[in-house]
CSV table of C-alpha atoms and ligand atoms in Angstrom, one decimal:
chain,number,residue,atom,x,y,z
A,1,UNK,CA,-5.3,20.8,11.4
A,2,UNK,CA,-1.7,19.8,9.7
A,3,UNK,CA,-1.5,17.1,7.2
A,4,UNK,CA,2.1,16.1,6.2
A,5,UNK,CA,3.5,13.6,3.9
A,6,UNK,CA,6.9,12.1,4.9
A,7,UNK,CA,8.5,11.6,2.3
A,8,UNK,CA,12.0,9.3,1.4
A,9,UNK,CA,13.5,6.5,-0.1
A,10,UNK,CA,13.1,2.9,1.5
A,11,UNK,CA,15.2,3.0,4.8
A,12,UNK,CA,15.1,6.3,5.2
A,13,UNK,CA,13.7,6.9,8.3
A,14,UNK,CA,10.5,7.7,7.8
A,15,UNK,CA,8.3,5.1,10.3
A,16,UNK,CA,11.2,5.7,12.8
A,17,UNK,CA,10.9,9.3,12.5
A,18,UNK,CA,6.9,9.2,11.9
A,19,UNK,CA,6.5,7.5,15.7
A,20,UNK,CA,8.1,10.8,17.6
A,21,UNK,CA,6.4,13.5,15.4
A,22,UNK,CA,2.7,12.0,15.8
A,23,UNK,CA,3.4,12.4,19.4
A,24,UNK,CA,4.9,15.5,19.4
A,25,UNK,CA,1.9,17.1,16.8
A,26,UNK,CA,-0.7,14.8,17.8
A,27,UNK,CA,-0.6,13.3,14.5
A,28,UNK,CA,-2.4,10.2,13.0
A,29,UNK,CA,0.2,8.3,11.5
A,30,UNK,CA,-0.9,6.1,8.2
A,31,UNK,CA,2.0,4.2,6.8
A,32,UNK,CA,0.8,1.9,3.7
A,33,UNK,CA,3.2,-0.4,4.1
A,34,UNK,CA,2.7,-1.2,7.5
A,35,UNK,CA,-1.3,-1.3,6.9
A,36,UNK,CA,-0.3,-3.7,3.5
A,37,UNK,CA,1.7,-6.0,6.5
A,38,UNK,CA,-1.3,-6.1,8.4
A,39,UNK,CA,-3.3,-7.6,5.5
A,40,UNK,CA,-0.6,-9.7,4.9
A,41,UNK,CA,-0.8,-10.9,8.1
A,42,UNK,CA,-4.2,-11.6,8.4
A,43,UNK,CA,-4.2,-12.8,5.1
A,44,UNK,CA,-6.9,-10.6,4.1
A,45,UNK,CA,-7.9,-10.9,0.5
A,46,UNK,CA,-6.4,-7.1,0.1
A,47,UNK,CA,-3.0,-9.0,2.1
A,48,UNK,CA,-3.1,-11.1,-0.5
A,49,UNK,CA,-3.1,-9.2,-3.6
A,50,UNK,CA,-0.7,-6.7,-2.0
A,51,UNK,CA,2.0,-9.3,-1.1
A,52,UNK,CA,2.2,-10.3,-4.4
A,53,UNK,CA,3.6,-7.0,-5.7
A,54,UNK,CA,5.6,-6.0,-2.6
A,55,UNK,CA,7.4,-9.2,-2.2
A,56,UNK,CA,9.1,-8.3,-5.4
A,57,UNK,CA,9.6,-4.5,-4.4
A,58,UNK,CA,6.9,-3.2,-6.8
A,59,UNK,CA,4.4,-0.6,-5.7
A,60,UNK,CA,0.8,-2.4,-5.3
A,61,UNK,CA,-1.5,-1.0,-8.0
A,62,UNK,CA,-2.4,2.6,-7.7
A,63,UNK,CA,-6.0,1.9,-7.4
A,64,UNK,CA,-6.0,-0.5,-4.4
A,65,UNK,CA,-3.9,1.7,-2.6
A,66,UNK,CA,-5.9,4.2,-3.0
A,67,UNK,CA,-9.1,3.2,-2.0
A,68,UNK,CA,-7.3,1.6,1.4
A,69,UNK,CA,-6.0,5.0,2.2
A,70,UNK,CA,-9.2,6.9,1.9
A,71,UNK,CA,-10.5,4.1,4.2
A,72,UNK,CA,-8.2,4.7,6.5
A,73,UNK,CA,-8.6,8.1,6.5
A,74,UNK,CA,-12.3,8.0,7.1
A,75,UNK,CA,-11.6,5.7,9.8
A,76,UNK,CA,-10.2,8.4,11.7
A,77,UNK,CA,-12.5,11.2,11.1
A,78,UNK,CA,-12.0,12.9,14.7
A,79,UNK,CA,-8.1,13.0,13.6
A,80,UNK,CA,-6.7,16.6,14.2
A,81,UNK,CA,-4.2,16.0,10.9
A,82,UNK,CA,-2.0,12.7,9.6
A,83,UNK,CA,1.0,12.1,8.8
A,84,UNK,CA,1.6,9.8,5.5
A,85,UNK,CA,4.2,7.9,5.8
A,86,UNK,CA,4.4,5.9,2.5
A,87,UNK,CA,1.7,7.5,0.7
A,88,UNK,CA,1.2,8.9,-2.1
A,89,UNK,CA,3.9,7.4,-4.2
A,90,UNK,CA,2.5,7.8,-7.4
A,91,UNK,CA,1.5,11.2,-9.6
A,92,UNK,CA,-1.8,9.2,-9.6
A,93,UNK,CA,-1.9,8.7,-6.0
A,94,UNK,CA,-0.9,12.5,-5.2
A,95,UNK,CA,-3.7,13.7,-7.4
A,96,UNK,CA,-6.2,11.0,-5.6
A,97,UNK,CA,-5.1,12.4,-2.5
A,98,UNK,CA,-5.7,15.6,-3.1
A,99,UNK,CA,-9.2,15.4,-4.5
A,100,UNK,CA,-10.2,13.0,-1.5
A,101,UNK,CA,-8.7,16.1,1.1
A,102,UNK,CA,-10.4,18.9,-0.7
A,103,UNK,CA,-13.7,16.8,-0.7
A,104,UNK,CA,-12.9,17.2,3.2
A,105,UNK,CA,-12.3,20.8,3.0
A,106,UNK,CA,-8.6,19.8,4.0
A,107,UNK,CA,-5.1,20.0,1.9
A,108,UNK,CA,-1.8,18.6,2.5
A,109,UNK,CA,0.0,21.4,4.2
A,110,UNK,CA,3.8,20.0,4.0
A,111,UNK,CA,5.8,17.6,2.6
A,112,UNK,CA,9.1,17.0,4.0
A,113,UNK,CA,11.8,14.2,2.5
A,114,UNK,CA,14.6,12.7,3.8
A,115,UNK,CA,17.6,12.8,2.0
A,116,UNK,CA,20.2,9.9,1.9
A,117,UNK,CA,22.4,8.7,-0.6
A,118,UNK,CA,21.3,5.5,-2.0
A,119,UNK,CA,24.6,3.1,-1.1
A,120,UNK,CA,23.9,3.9,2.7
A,121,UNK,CA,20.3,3.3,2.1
A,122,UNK,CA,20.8,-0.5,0.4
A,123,UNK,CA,23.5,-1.2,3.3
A,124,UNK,CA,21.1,-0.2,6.1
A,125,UNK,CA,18.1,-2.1,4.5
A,126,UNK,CA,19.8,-5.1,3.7
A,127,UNK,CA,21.0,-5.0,7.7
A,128,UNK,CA,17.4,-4.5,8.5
A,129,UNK,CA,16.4,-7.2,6.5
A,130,UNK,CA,18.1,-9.9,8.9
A,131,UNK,CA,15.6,-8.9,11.5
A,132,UNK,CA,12.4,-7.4,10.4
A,133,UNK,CA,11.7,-10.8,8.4
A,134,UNK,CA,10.7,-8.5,5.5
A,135,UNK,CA,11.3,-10.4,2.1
A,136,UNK,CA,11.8,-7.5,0.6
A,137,UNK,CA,14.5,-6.2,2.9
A,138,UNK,CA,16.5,-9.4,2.3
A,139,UNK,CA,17.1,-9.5,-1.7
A,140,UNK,CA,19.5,-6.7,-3.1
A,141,UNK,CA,17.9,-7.2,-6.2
A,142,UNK,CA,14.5,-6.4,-4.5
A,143,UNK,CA,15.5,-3.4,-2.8
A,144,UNK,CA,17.3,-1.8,-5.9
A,145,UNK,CA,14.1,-2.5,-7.6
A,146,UNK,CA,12.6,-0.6,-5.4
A,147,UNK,CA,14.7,2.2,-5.6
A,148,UNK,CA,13.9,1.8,-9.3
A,149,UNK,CA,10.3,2.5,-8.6
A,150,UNK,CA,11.0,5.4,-6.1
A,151,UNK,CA,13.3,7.0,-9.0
A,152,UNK,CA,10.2,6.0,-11.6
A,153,UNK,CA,7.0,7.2,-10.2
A,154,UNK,CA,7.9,8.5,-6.6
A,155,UNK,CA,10.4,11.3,-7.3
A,156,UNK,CA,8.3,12.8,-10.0
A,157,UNK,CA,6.1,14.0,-6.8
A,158,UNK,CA,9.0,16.5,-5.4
A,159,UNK,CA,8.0,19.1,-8.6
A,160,UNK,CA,4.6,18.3,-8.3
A,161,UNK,CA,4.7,19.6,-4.7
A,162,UNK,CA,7.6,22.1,-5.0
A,163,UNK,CA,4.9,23.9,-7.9
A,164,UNK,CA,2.3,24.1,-4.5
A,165,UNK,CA,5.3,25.7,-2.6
A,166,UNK,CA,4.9,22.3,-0.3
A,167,UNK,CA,8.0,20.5,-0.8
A,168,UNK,CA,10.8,20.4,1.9
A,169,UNK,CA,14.0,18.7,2.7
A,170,UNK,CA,16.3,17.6,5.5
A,171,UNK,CA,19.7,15.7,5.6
A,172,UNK,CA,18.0,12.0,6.2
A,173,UNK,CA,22.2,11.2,7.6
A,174,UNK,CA,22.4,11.8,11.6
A,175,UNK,CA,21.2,10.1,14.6
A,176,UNK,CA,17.5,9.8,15.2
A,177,UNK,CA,17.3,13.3,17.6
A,178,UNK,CA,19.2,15.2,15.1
A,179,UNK,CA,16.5,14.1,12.3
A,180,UNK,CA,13.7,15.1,14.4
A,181,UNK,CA,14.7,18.0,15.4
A,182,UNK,CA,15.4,19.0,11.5
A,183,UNK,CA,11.9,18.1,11.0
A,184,UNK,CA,10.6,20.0,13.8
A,185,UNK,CA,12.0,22.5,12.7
A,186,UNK,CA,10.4,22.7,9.8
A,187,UNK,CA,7.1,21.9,10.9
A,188,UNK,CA,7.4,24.3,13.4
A,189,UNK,CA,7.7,27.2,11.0
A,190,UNK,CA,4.7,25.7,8.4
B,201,AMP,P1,7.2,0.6,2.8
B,201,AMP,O1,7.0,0.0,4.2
B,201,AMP,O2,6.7,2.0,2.8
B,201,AMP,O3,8.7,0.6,2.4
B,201,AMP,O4,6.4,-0.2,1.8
B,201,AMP,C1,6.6,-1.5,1.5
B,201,AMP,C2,6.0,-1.9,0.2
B,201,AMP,O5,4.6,-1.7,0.2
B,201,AMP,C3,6.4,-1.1,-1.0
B,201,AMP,O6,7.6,-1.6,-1.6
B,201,AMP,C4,5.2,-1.3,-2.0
B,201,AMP,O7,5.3,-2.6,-2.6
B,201,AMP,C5,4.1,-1.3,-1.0
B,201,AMP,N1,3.5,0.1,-0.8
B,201,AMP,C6,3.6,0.9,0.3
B,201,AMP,N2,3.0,2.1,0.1
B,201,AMP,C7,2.6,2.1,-1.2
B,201,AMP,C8,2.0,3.1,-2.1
B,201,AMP,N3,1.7,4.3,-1.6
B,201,AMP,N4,1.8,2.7,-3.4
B,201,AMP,C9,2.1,1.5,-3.8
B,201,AMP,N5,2.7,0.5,-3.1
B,201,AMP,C10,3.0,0.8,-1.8
């Protein structure tokens, strides 16, 4: 069983890249944000509460998030590994996550990031934001906030897994192809 986070700034790549590695690794792929749209959607209570923060590019509280992944998780207990995309993004979340895994008698086994300078990152969300109909793809405020937050609480997470010899990196700047194959690659040699 392989459990990898993918990791990156907003417009990254990671959901695009996330769709060809949980077929080619037979992956379940959990992405928060998509699973906080859903909510949103339905207008769950959870939607709710979660569109509240993520409409101005913050992160949803730490303890919501939490709890939704592990139930995620559990909801796929014949999985043979995941891929989180989105998750953790927090020192508090990275910690939960581990806990909840070794309580499994799993571990994260990788994390790779994708690496992109932030000016190409802003241009490429603000373009997605004319037809993904996400509010916070649409605001350059927004979106630099939420580069704030990545910078904040997310990039803390690169030592936290480069001390568990877990962290990896590829150039996030090519076309799709070229990105997964750098992932592959890496994957391929865990
Ligand atoms: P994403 O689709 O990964 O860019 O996530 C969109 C938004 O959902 C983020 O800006 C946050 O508001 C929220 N979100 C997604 N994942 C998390 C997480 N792990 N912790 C807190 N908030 C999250």
């Amino acid at each position: 069983m392989i459990n990898i986070v993918l990791f990156g700034k907003p417009g990254a790549g990671k959901g695009t890249q996330a769709e060809f590695l949980k077929e080619k690794y037979n992956l379940t792929h959990l992405s928060t944000g998509d699973i906080f749209r859903f909510n949103i959607k339905n207008e769950t209570e959870l939607g709710k509460l979660a569109k509240t923060f993520i409409d101005k590019g913050d992160l949803v509280p730490d303890e919501v998030t939490i709890k939704m992944l592990e139930s995620e998780v559990d909801k796929n207990q014949h999985s043979k590994g995941f891929l989180f995309d989105g998750f953790p993004r927090t020192l508090a979340q990275a910690n939960a996550l581990d806990e909840f895994l070794l309580s499994k008698k799993q571990s994260i086994t990788a994390t790779v990031a994708l690496e992109a300078n932030d000016e190409i990152l802003v241009q490429r969300l603000l373009e997605r934001g004319k037809t993904s109909g996400r509010i916070d793809d649409q605001d350059e405020e927004k979106i630099r906030n939420r580069y704030q937050e990545y910078n904040e609480k997310t990039a803390p997470l690169m030592n936290y897994y480069k001390n568990q010899d877990k962290f990896h990196a590829v150039n996030g700047i090519g076309t799709i192809q070229e990105i997964t194959e750098r992932l592959s690659k890496v994957i391929d040699n865990l």
